[in-house]
Short mmCIF file of C-alpha atoms in Angstrom, two decimals:
data_model
loop_
_atom_site.label_atom_id
_atom_site.label_comp_id
_atom_site.label_asym_id
_atom_site.label_seq_id
_atom_site.Cartn_x
_atom_site.Cartn_y
_atom_site.Cartn_z
CA MET A 117 -25.59 -20.16 121.36
CA THR A 118 -28.94 -21.43 122.54
CA ASN A 119 -30.41 -23.01 119.45
CA GLN A 120 -33.31 -24.48 121.32
CA ALA A 121 -33.56 -21.48 123.62
CA GLU A 122 -36.68 -21.62 125.69
CA GLY A 123 -39.24 -19.30 124.19
CA PHE A 124 -36.94 -17.93 121.49
CA GLN A 125 -39.14 -15.67 119.40
CA PRO A 126 -37.50 -15.19 116.02
CA ARG A 127 -37.95 -12.01 114.07
CA ILE A 128 -39.01 -12.78 110.54
CA VAL A 129 -39.24 -10.26 107.72
CA VAL A 130 -41.83 -11.14 105.10
CA PHE A 131 -41.75 -9.41 101.74
CA ALA A 132 -45.25 -9.72 100.30
CA CYS A 133 -46.25 -8.66 96.81
CA ASN A 134 -49.08 -6.17 96.51
CA TRP A 135 -51.25 -8.23 94.18
CA CYS A 136 -51.27 -11.74 95.60
CA SER A 137 -49.44 -12.45 98.82
CA TYR A 138 -50.29 -9.25 100.67
CA ALA A 139 -53.93 -9.86 99.86
CA GLY A 140 -53.38 -13.42 101.06
CA ALA A 141 -52.13 -12.02 104.37
CA ASP A 142 -55.20 -9.80 104.48
CA LEU A 143 -57.44 -12.77 103.94
CA ALA A 144 -55.71 -14.66 106.75
CA GLY A 145 -56.41 -11.64 108.93
CA VAL A 146 -60.06 -11.06 108.08
CA SER A 147 -60.66 -14.82 108.34
CA ARG A 148 -59.12 -14.67 111.83
CA ILE A 149 -56.72 -17.51 111.15
CA GLN A 150 -54.14 -17.73 113.91
CA TYR A 151 -50.39 -17.64 113.17
CA PRO A 152 -47.35 -16.69 115.27
CA PRO A 153 -46.67 -12.99 115.90
CA THR A 154 -43.08 -13.41 114.69
CA THR A 155 -43.51 -11.86 111.27
CA ARG A 156 -43.13 -8.29 110.05
CA VAL A 157 -44.73 -7.90 106.65
CA ILE A 158 -43.27 -5.45 104.16
CA ARG A 159 -45.44 -4.82 101.13
CA VAL A 160 -43.64 -4.55 97.79
CA MET A 161 -45.31 -4.06 94.42
CA CYS A 162 -43.82 -7.32 93.15
CA SER A 163 -41.65 -10.10 94.52
CA GLY A 164 -39.31 -9.17 91.67
CA ARG A 165 -38.65 -5.87 93.43
CA VAL A 166 -36.87 -7.66 96.27
CA THR A 167 -33.10 -7.55 95.79
CA PRO A 168 -30.23 -9.38 97.51
CA GLY A 169 -29.52 -6.02 99.19
CA PHE A 170 -33.02 -5.96 100.79
CA ILE A 171 -32.66 -9.48 102.14
CA LEU A 172 -29.14 -8.95 103.48
CA GLU A 173 -30.17 -5.64 105.04
CA ALA A 174 -32.90 -7.45 106.95
CA PHE A 175 -30.35 -9.90 108.35
CA ARG A 176 -27.89 -7.12 109.13
CA LEU A 177 -30.59 -5.30 111.10
CA GLY A 178 -31.39 -8.37 113.16
CA ALA A 179 -33.86 -10.56 111.28
CA ASP A 180 -33.56 -14.28 112.01
CA GLY A 181 -35.36 -15.28 108.85
CA VAL A 182 -36.56 -13.70 105.61
CA LEU A 183 -39.50 -14.89 103.60
CA VAL A 184 -40.13 -13.65 100.08
CA THR A 185 -43.66 -14.23 98.85
CA GLY A 186 -45.24 -13.58 95.48
CA CYS A 187 -47.85 -14.62 92.96
CA HIS A 188 -47.86 -18.21 91.70
CA PRO A 189 -45.86 -18.77 88.49
CA GLY A 190 -47.92 -17.53 85.56
CA ASP A 191 -50.03 -15.27 87.78
CA CYS A 192 -47.57 -12.40 88.24
CA HIS A 193 -49.23 -9.03 87.80
CA TYR A 194 -46.11 -7.96 85.89
CA ILE A 195 -45.98 -11.18 83.85
CA SER A 196 -42.52 -12.34 84.93
CA GLY A 197 -41.50 -10.45 88.08
CA ASN A 198 -41.74 -13.59 90.18
CA GLU A 199 -39.27 -15.31 87.85
CA ASN A 200 -36.77 -12.62 88.87
CA ALA A 201 -37.54 -13.39 92.51
CA VAL A 202 -36.48 -17.01 91.94
CA VAL A 203 -33.09 -15.82 90.64
CA THR A 204 -32.70 -13.27 93.47
CA VAL A 205 -33.49 -15.74 96.24
CA ASP A 206 -31.20 -18.39 94.75
CA LYS A 207 -28.33 -15.94 94.44
CA THR A 208 -28.87 -14.47 97.90
CA GLY A 209 -28.95 -17.95 99.42
CA ARG A 210 -25.53 -18.65 97.93
CA LEU A 211 -24.20 -15.31 99.23
CA MET A 212 -25.54 -16.29 102.65
CA ASN A 213 -23.66 -19.59 102.42
CA VAL A 214 -20.39 -17.69 101.97
CA LEU A 215 -21.33 -15.32 104.79
CA GLY A 216 -22.03 -18.30 107.02
CA ILE A 217 -25.72 -17.50 107.46
CA GLU A 218 -27.75 -20.71 107.02
CA ALA A 219 -29.56 -20.62 103.66
CA ALA A 220 -32.57 -22.24 105.43
CA ARG A 221 -33.23 -18.82 106.96
CA LEU A 222 -34.36 -17.60 103.55
CA ARG A 223 -37.39 -18.97 101.78
CA LEU A 224 -39.45 -18.18 98.70
CA GLU A 225 -43.15 -19.05 98.62
CA TRP A 226 -46.02 -18.44 96.24
CA ILE A 227 -49.22 -17.32 97.98
CA SER A 228 -52.27 -16.13 96.06
CA ALA A 229 -54.89 -13.67 97.25
CA ALA A 230 -57.26 -16.57 97.87
CA GLU A 231 -54.81 -18.49 100.06
CA GLY A 232 -55.23 -16.95 103.49
CA ALA A 233 -54.98 -20.35 105.15
CA ARG A 234 -51.80 -21.12 103.18
CA PHE A 235 -50.30 -17.78 104.26
CA ALA A 236 -50.94 -18.63 107.93
CA ARG A 237 -49.63 -22.18 107.53
CA ILE A 238 -46.38 -21.00 105.87
CA MET A 239 -45.83 -18.38 108.59
CA THR A 240 -46.24 -21.09 111.23
CA GLU A 241 -43.96 -23.58 109.45
CA PHE A 242 -41.25 -21.05 108.72
CA THR A 243 -41.35 -19.72 112.28
CA GLU A 244 -40.78 -23.26 113.57
CA GLN A 245 -37.95 -23.77 111.09
CA VAL A 246 -36.18 -20.55 112.14
CA GLN A 247 -36.88 -21.27 115.80
CA ALA A 248 -35.00 -24.55 115.43
CA LEU A 249 -32.02 -22.70 113.94
CA GLY A 250 -31.90 -20.18 116.78
CA PRO A 251 -30.72 -16.57 116.48
CA THR A 252 -28.24 -15.70 113.73
CA ALA A 253 -24.51 -15.57 114.49
CA LEU A 254 -24.69 -11.87 113.62
CA LYS A 255 -26.16 -11.24 117.05
CA ASP A 256 -23.74 -13.50 118.89
CA THR A 257 -21.79 -11.28 121.24
CA THR A 258 -19.45 -14.11 122.24
CA LEU A 259 -17.86 -14.32 118.78
CA MET B 107 -13.81 17.45 109.33
CA ASN B 108 -15.19 20.72 108.02
CA PHE B 109 -14.66 22.01 104.51
CA ASP B 110 -11.94 24.50 105.47
CA GLU B 111 -9.86 21.62 106.79
CA ILE B 112 -10.66 19.45 103.77
CA LEU B 113 -9.58 22.22 101.40
CA ARG B 114 -6.32 22.66 103.29
CA GLN B 115 -5.48 18.99 103.74
CA THR B 116 -6.12 18.08 100.12
CA ARG B 117 -4.43 21.28 98.90
CA ALA B 118 -7.65 22.15 97.08
CA ASP B 119 -7.28 25.69 98.46
CA LEU B 120 -4.29 26.03 96.14
CA CYS B 121 -6.42 25.36 93.04
CA LEU B 122 -5.38 27.68 90.20
CA ASP B 123 -8.66 27.19 88.39
CA CYS B 124 -6.68 26.04 85.32
CA GLY B 125 -9.10 23.27 84.39
CA LYS B 126 -6.47 20.63 83.64
CA CYS B 127 -8.43 18.26 85.88
CA THR B 128 -11.64 18.70 83.94
CA GLY B 129 -9.75 18.32 80.68
CA SER B 130 -8.32 15.01 81.94
CA CYS B 131 -11.40 13.62 83.67
CA PRO B 132 -12.81 10.47 82.03
CA VAL B 133 -16.23 11.20 83.55
CA THR B 134 -16.35 14.66 81.94
CA ARG B 135 -15.72 13.09 78.53
CA VAL B 136 -19.02 11.25 78.82
CA ASP B 137 -20.95 13.73 80.96
CA PRO B 138 -19.81 17.29 80.13
CA THR B 139 -21.90 18.70 82.99
CA TYR B 140 -19.42 17.19 85.46
CA SER B 141 -16.34 19.22 86.23
CA PRO B 142 -13.75 18.65 88.98
CA ARG B 143 -12.64 22.26 88.55
CA SER B 144 -16.06 23.75 89.20
CA THR B 145 -16.67 21.23 92.00
CA ILE B 146 -13.71 22.66 93.89
CA GLU B 147 -14.65 26.18 92.81
CA ARG B 148 -18.08 25.76 94.38
CA VAL B 149 -16.58 24.85 97.74
CA LEU B 150 -13.86 27.48 97.54
CA SER B 151 -16.48 30.15 96.97
CA GLY B 152 -18.22 29.14 100.18
CA ARG B 153 -21.05 26.98 98.87
CA PRO B 154 -20.14 23.42 100.01
CA GLU B 155 -23.80 22.55 100.65
CA GLU B 156 -24.35 22.70 96.90
CA LEU B 157 -21.80 19.93 96.48
CA ILE B 158 -23.22 17.73 99.21
CA HIS B 159 -26.66 17.68 97.64
CA ASN B 160 -25.39 17.32 94.10
CA GLU B 161 -25.17 13.87 92.54
CA HIS B 162 -21.85 14.95 91.03
CA LEU B 163 -20.32 14.28 94.43
CA TRP B 164 -20.72 10.58 93.62
CA ALA B 165 -19.63 10.80 89.98
CA CYS B 166 -15.88 10.95 90.69
CA LEU B 167 -14.15 7.61 90.12
CA THR B 168 -11.25 8.63 92.38
CA CYS B 169 -9.08 7.33 89.52
CA GLY B 170 -6.52 10.04 90.24
CA LEU B 171 -5.81 10.96 86.63
CA CYS B 172 -6.49 14.64 87.38
CA THR B 173 -4.18 14.61 90.40
CA THR B 174 -1.20 13.29 88.42
CA ARG B 175 -1.58 16.29 86.11
CA CYS B 176 -2.55 19.02 88.60
CA PRO B 177 0.07 21.80 88.74
CA SER B 178 -0.89 22.55 92.36
CA ASN B 179 -0.81 18.87 93.29
CA VAL B 180 -4.40 18.98 94.57
CA ASP B 181 -5.46 15.55 95.84
CA TYR B 182 -8.88 15.59 94.19
CA PRO B 183 -9.85 11.99 95.05
CA ALA B 184 -9.08 12.67 98.73
CA PHE B 185 -11.12 15.85 98.50
CA VAL B 186 -14.08 13.92 97.11
CA VAL B 187 -13.82 11.12 99.66
CA ALA B 188 -13.65 13.60 102.55
CA ALA B 189 -16.63 15.52 101.12
CA ARG B 190 -18.56 12.26 100.92
CA SER B 191 -17.99 11.58 104.60
CA VAL B 192 -19.37 15.05 105.36
CA ALA B 193 -22.36 14.29 103.14
CA ARG B 194 -22.87 11.02 104.98
CA GLN B 195 -23.05 12.87 108.29
CA ALA B 196 -25.85 14.90 106.72
CA ALA B 197 -27.55 11.57 105.81
CA VAL B 198 -26.80 11.98 102.11
CA GLU B 199 -25.57 8.90 100.28
CA GLY B 200 -24.95 8.07 96.65
CA THR B 201 -26.93 5.69 94.50
CA TYR B 202 -25.30 2.34 95.09
CA ALA B 203 -24.71 -0.15 92.30
CA HIS B 204 -26.31 -3.61 92.39
CA ASN B 205 -28.95 -2.30 94.80
CA ALA B 206 -26.33 -1.81 97.53
CA VAL B 207 -25.61 -5.51 97.90
CA MET B 208 -21.88 -4.86 98.32
CA GLN B 209 -22.55 -2.26 101.02
CA GLU B 210 -24.79 -4.78 102.82
CA LEU B 211 -22.13 -7.49 102.56
CA MET B 212 -19.54 -5.11 104.00
CA GLY B 213 -21.97 -4.15 106.77
CA ILE B 214 -22.57 -7.79 107.70
CA MET B 215 -18.84 -8.55 107.60
CA ALA B 216 -18.37 -5.95 110.35
CA LEU B 217 -20.58 -8.14 112.59
CA PRO B 218 -19.61 -11.35 114.40
CA ILE B 219 -20.02 -13.95 111.66
CA ARG B 220 -18.47 -17.27 110.75
CA GLN B 221 -17.90 -17.08 107.02
CA LYS B 222 -17.30 -20.02 104.71
CA ARG B 223 -15.29 -18.06 102.21
CA THR B 224 -12.52 -20.54 101.40
CA GLY B 225 -14.69 -22.89 99.35
CA TRP B 226 -12.77 -21.85 96.23
CA LEU B 227 -9.64 -23.72 97.34
CA ALA B 228 -8.94 -26.62 95.00
CA ASP B 229 -7.06 -29.90 95.38
CA GLY B 230 -3.31 -29.58 95.21
CA LEU B 231 -3.19 -26.05 96.58
CA LYS B 232 -1.01 -25.83 99.65
CA THR B 233 -2.29 -23.47 102.33
CA VAL B 234 -1.85 -23.31 106.09
CA THR B 235 -3.71 -21.83 109.07
CA GLN B 236 -0.61 -20.36 110.74
CA GLY B 237 2.43 -19.03 108.96
CA ASP B 238 4.59 -16.15 107.81
CA ASP B 239 2.56 -15.27 104.72
CA PHE B 240 -1.12 -14.36 104.69
CA TYR B 241 -2.95 -14.33 101.37
CA PHE B 242 -5.63 -11.62 101.55
CA VAL B 243 -8.16 -12.91 99.04
CA GLY B 244 -10.60 -10.02 99.28
CA CYS B 245 -14.19 -10.19 98.10
CA LEU B 246 -13.59 -12.73 95.30
CA PRO B 247 -15.80 -15.50 96.79
CA TYR B 248 -18.71 -13.03 96.85
CA PHE B 249 -17.96 -11.78 93.34
CA ASP B 250 -18.24 -15.36 92.08
CA VAL B 251 -21.89 -15.44 93.13
CA LEU B 252 -22.75 -11.85 92.23
CA PHE B 253 -21.18 -11.75 88.78
CA GLU B 254 -21.73 -15.26 87.50
CA ASP B 255 -24.09 -13.79 84.86
CA LEU B 256 -21.06 -12.07 83.31
CA GLY B 257 -19.26 -15.39 83.09
CA VAL B 258 -16.51 -14.09 85.37
CA VAL B 259 -15.10 -16.54 87.89
CA SER B 260 -13.11 -14.19 90.10
CA THR B 261 -11.68 -16.93 92.33
CA ASP B 262 -9.82 -18.29 89.27
CA ALA B 263 -7.30 -15.59 90.06
CA ALA B 264 -7.12 -16.70 93.70
CA ARG B 265 -6.44 -20.31 92.74
CA ALA B 266 -3.79 -19.14 90.26
CA ALA B 267 -2.27 -16.91 92.93
CA VAL B 268 -1.93 -19.77 95.42
CA ARG B 269 -0.43 -21.99 92.68
CA LEU B 270 2.14 -19.32 91.91
CA MET B 271 2.93 -18.84 95.59
CA ASN B 272 3.29 -22.60 95.99
CA ALA B 273 5.68 -22.61 93.02
CA LEU B 274 7.77 -20.07 94.92
CA GLY B 275 7.74 -22.32 97.96
CA ILE B 276 5.16 -20.26 99.85
CA ALA B 277 2.18 -21.96 101.48
CA PRO B 278 0.05 -18.96 102.48
CA VAL B 279 -2.48 -18.64 105.26
CA VAL B 280 -6.00 -18.45 103.84
CA SER B 281 -8.64 -17.60 106.42
CA ASP B 282 -12.41 -17.96 106.65
CA ASP B 283 -12.40 -15.05 109.09
CA GLU B 284 -10.92 -12.53 106.68
CA ARG B 285 -13.21 -9.57 106.00
CA CYS B 286 -13.59 -7.17 103.13
CA CYS B 287 -10.73 -4.62 103.28
CA GLY B 288 -13.37 -1.87 103.49
CA ALA B 289 -11.85 0.31 100.77
CA ASP B 290 -15.24 0.74 99.15
CA LEU B 291 -16.86 1.89 102.38
CA LEU B 292 -14.17 4.53 102.65
CA LEU B 293 -14.90 5.60 99.08
CA ASN B 294 -18.56 5.88 100.09
CA GLY B 295 -17.57 8.18 102.95
CA ASP B 296 -18.23 5.55 105.63
CA VAL B 297 -15.13 5.99 107.80
CA GLN B 298 -16.66 4.18 110.78
CA GLY B 299 -17.56 1.10 108.77
CA PHE B 300 -14.08 1.10 107.27
CA ARG B 301 -12.49 1.26 110.73
CA ARG B 302 -14.58 -1.66 112.00
CA LEU B 303 -13.45 -3.89 109.11
CA ALA B 304 -9.84 -2.75 109.44
CA GLU B 305 -9.78 -3.65 113.15
CA ILE B 306 -11.22 -7.12 112.54
CA ASN B 307 -8.78 -7.80 109.70
CA LEU B 308 -5.84 -6.79 111.86
CA ARG B 309 -6.97 -9.21 114.59
CA VAL B 310 -7.40 -12.04 112.07
CA ILE B 311 -3.97 -11.45 110.53
CA ALA B 312 -2.33 -11.11 113.96
CA ALA B 313 -3.87 -14.45 115.00
CA SER B 314 -2.28 -16.13 111.96
CA GLY B 315 1.18 -14.96 113.00
CA ALA B 316 1.85 -13.58 109.52
CA LYS B 317 4.76 -11.24 108.86
CA ARG B 318 3.75 -10.50 105.30
CA VAL B 319 0.33 -10.05 103.69
CA ILE B 320 0.07 -10.79 99.98
CA PHE B 321 -2.71 -9.31 97.85
CA THR B 322 -4.02 -9.91 94.35
CA CYS B 323 -6.55 -7.07 94.65
CA PRO B 324 -4.96 -3.62 94.17
CA GLU B 325 -7.77 -2.06 96.18
CA GLY B 326 -6.86 -4.20 99.16
CA VAL B 327 -3.15 -3.50 98.97
CA ASN B 328 -3.81 0.23 98.59
CA ALA B 329 -6.20 0.26 101.54
CA PHE B 330 -3.69 -1.56 103.74
CA ARG B 331 -0.74 0.54 102.64
CA HIS B 332 -2.34 3.99 102.52
CA ASP B 333 -5.57 3.96 104.51
CA TYR B 334 -5.18 1.41 107.32
CA PRO B 335 -2.30 3.22 109.08
CA ALA B 336 -4.49 6.35 109.30
CA VAL B 337 -7.21 4.54 111.25
CA VAL B 338 -5.46 1.70 113.06
CA GLY B 339 -1.83 2.85 113.24
CA ALA B 340 1.33 1.36 111.77
CA LEU B 341 0.90 -2.22 110.56
CA PRO B 342 3.05 -4.92 112.19
CA PHE B 343 3.52 -6.75 108.87
CA GLU B 344 4.69 -6.16 105.30
CA VAL B 345 2.07 -5.46 102.62
CA VAL B 346 2.77 -6.59 99.07
CA HIS B 347 0.93 -7.09 95.80
CA LEU B 348 1.56 -10.49 94.26
CA THR B 349 3.02 -8.98 91.09
CA GLU B 350 5.60 -7.09 93.19
CA LEU B 351 6.55 -10.34 94.93
CA LEU B 352 6.73 -12.25 91.64
CA ALA B 353 8.86 -9.56 90.00
CA GLU B 354 11.56 -10.28 92.58
CA HIS B 355 11.42 -14.04 92.14
CA MET B 356 10.54 -14.43 88.46
CA ASP B 357 13.57 -16.67 87.88
CA ALA B 358 12.23 -19.16 90.40
CA LEU B 359 9.12 -19.77 88.29
CA PRO B 360 9.41 -22.50 85.63
CA LEU B 361 7.90 -20.34 82.90
CA HIS B 362 7.20 -21.46 79.34
CA ALA B 363 6.74 -18.95 76.55
CA LEU B 364 3.06 -18.40 75.76
CA GLY B 365 3.68 -16.76 72.39
CA GLU B 366 0.56 -14.63 72.34
CA THR B 367 -0.06 -10.91 72.03
CA VAL B 368 -1.63 -9.20 75.00
CA THR B 369 -2.26 -5.70 76.28
CA TYR B 370 -2.27 -4.58 79.90
CA HIS B 371 -4.84 -2.44 81.69
CA ASP B 372 -3.35 -0.54 84.65
CA PRO B 373 -5.72 -0.58 87.63
CA CYS B 374 -5.89 2.92 89.15
CA ARG B 375 -4.86 1.74 92.64
CA LEU B 376 -1.91 -0.35 91.50
CA GLY B 377 -0.74 2.26 89.00
CA ARG B 378 -1.38 5.85 89.97
CA TYR B 379 -1.88 5.14 93.69
CA LEU B 380 0.99 2.69 94.29
CA ASP B 381 3.29 3.34 91.34
CA VAL B 382 3.39 -0.33 90.41
CA TYR B 383 3.62 -0.15 86.64
CA ASP B 384 6.59 -2.32 85.78
CA ALA B 385 6.05 -5.44 87.91
CA PRO B 386 2.94 -6.67 86.07
CA ARG B 387 4.52 -5.83 82.72
CA ALA B 388 7.65 -7.74 83.67
CA ALA B 389 5.45 -10.69 84.60
CA ILE B 390 3.68 -10.61 81.24
CA ARG B 391 6.98 -10.49 79.34
CA ALA B 392 8.45 -13.24 81.49
CA ALA B 393 5.49 -15.39 80.50
CA GLY B 394 6.65 -15.09 76.92
CA ALA B 395 3.75 -12.93 75.83
CA THR B 396 4.22 -9.95 73.54
CA LEU B 397 2.97 -6.85 75.32
CA VAL B 398 1.44 -4.12 73.20
CA GLU B 399 0.40 -0.95 74.98
CA MET B 400 -2.96 0.76 74.66
CA ARG B 401 -3.12 4.42 73.69
CA ALA B 402 -3.64 5.40 77.33
CA ASN B 403 -1.25 3.48 79.54
CA ARG B 404 0.70 3.67 82.78
CA GLU B 405 -0.01 6.97 84.61
CA ASN B 406 -2.30 8.02 81.76
CA ALA B 407 -4.34 4.81 81.87
CA LEU B 408 -8.10 5.05 81.64
CA CYS B 409 -10.15 3.87 84.63
CA CYS B 410 -12.37 0.77 84.28
CA GLY B 411 -15.32 3.12 84.77
CA SER B 412 -16.66 2.33 88.22
CA THR B 413 -15.42 2.44 91.81
CA GLY B 414 -16.88 2.12 95.27
CA TRP B 415 -19.95 0.30 93.92
CA VAL B 416 -21.64 3.67 93.56
CA HIS B 417 -23.07 5.78 90.75
CA CYS B 418 -22.64 3.15 88.03
CA GLY B 419 -24.42 4.04 84.83
CA ARG B 420 -24.06 5.76 81.49
CA CYS B 421 -20.67 7.25 82.34
CA ALA B 422 -19.27 3.93 83.45
CA LYS B 423 -20.43 2.24 80.27
CA GLY B 424 -19.04 5.05 78.11
CA ILE B 425 -15.60 4.89 79.75
CA GLN B 426 -15.51 1.10 79.59
CA THR B 427 -16.44 1.16 75.91
CA THR B 428 -13.63 3.61 75.18
CA ARG B 429 -11.19 1.43 77.10
CA LEU B 430 -12.23 -1.73 75.28
CA HIS B 431 -11.91 0.02 71.93
CA GLN B 432 -8.39 1.06 72.93
CA ALA B 433 -7.64 -2.57 73.72
CA GLN B 434 -9.14 -3.71 70.43
CA ALA B 435 -6.99 -1.20 68.51
CA THR B 436 -3.82 -2.89 69.78
CA GLY B 437 -4.79 -6.11 68.03
CA ALA B 438 -4.10 -8.08 71.21
CA GLN B 439 -5.80 -11.40 71.82
CA ARG B 440 -6.10 -10.80 75.52
CA LEU B 441 -6.64 -7.83 77.81
CA ILE B 442 -4.72 -8.51 80.99
CA THR B 443 -5.48 -6.74 84.22
CA ALA B 444 -4.34 -7.13 87.82
CA CYS B 445 -7.60 -6.08 89.47
CA PRO B 446 -10.68 -8.28 89.97
CA LYS B 447 -12.96 -5.26 89.82
CA CYS B 448 -11.51 -3.96 86.55
CA ARG B 449 -12.09 -7.43 85.16
CA ILE B 450 -15.72 -7.44 86.26
CA HIS B 451 -16.44 -3.91 85.04
CA LEU B 452 -14.81 -4.39 81.66
CA SER B 453 -16.53 -7.79 81.24
CA CYS B 454 -19.85 -6.06 81.86
CA ALA B 455 -19.29 -3.66 78.97
CA LEU B 456 -17.73 -6.32 76.76
CA LYS B 457 -20.91 -8.41 76.71
CA ASP B 458 -22.67 -5.62 74.80
CA LEU B 459 -19.84 -4.99 72.34
CA ASP B 460 -18.69 -6.85 69.28
CA ILE B 461 -15.03 -6.96 70.30
CA ASP B 462 -13.09 -10.19 70.14
CA ILE B 463 -10.79 -9.98 73.13
CA LYS B 464 -10.46 -12.15 76.22
CA LEU B 465 -10.11 -10.63 79.67
CA GLU B 466 -7.73 -12.31 82.05
CA ASP B 467 -6.05 -11.67 85.38
CA VAL B 468 -2.26 -11.47 85.27
CA THR B 469 -2.03 -14.36 87.77
CA ASN B 470 -3.97 -16.62 85.40
CA LEU B 471 -1.71 -15.65 82.52
CA LEU B 472 1.37 -16.53 84.56
CA CYS B 473 -0.21 -19.72 85.76
CA ARG B 474 -0.79 -20.82 82.18
CA ALA B 475 2.85 -20.08 81.44
CA VAL B 476 4.00 -22.13 84.40
CA GLU B 477 1.72 -24.90 83.10
CA LEU B 478 0.74 -25.75 86.59
CA ASP B 479 -2.77 -26.04 85.24
CA THR B 480 -3.77 -29.63 84.76
CA ASP B 481 -4.98 -29.06 81.19
#
């Protein structure tokens, strides 16, 4: 496997909550802040809506990384949905460990509607992190 | 397969319309709108599309209680499973439990992955990478993560199983490359997904050189014994449930009498599907425990309420509650089962009930009796 494959463009699925993080992505866009075109954003009403099934489905369908984003603790539109996201991401990471998919391919971040620059920075950082890991074994035809 | 063939193959075309199935069905007890009899009737009268788009297609537990009582010997679970695969071709699926996480795990396991699924192995357990006996652990390492909220450590049973095998002088192969047996995909009507997993498992077992595959999960042993040959041909190895193996070698185990009262829950696959009723009971008695039977036992046993990780809900909870009340009525201290899924499902209902009974896998019970445990 070519971990440091020249020009490897990972495919990253980003779950963004309607109230904070999606608006944060919007702000990054309207502010014309540059970030890598590696991300596919899926809007959910709350980060708490994301289930282990969603995250694993993304990997099964070829994602190299999954990012779950939501409102900062205490700011959740549904009071405590983002607390559920913490549990979901932790549990899914441990399932990924058993599956042999590096847990570093999954990340949880809080991004508010005012944090367009933070959204762009996290997309850049996470892209670099996943780029370093290379494609997932799921797509390895030599195995 | 079309519905004419399904009706013929499962003998559903011989249905006498007697309703014994519906009278036996544990789902009907909770949800009177569900009826195996009228489900077959609907298809027999030329309206299969009504079944495919009806959520009742996913309500059947495939527990097989109806089939054991059917005077025409209609294989109702096989009828349902075949109908589900037709539904799947029409892009109709059931509502999966746990937001389909098990289906996703099974889907990923059909891909080229390098799992790390043997982390449950503990010090002092003897296993090998090549040998005559392969221990098929099943999904237990995943269950540990998924069902930790219920306080169920499913791999306890795997550790106990290896200890018992070691006590019999068997050091089994335990492999990181093992996949889910796929039984649940088959129950969901996903024949293709099932075949993919079956093919990989056969390769993994062949690579280990095993002549015998030992299971603790009844679903696995049933899939290998009944369903694998249909998709991948005759298996080049023996398939055995651990309790069957232990029943033959009980004298070889240094058992001490536990002196407690327990009751035994027959898993549908081990009981009605594989006719293994006596081996686990013999194991319990050999461990010096007093076995008291629940009202519904052996071929009349009640299902744990959920199969195939689909359509879990009110019915499941109702059936589980009934089962736990039956267990409570025996006065037993422990409810022993031989299926990791039964243990999980009954634990789920137990947390909402005020019933003082402990759930345990039969391997753990035996292990305590052998006193191989360090405590």
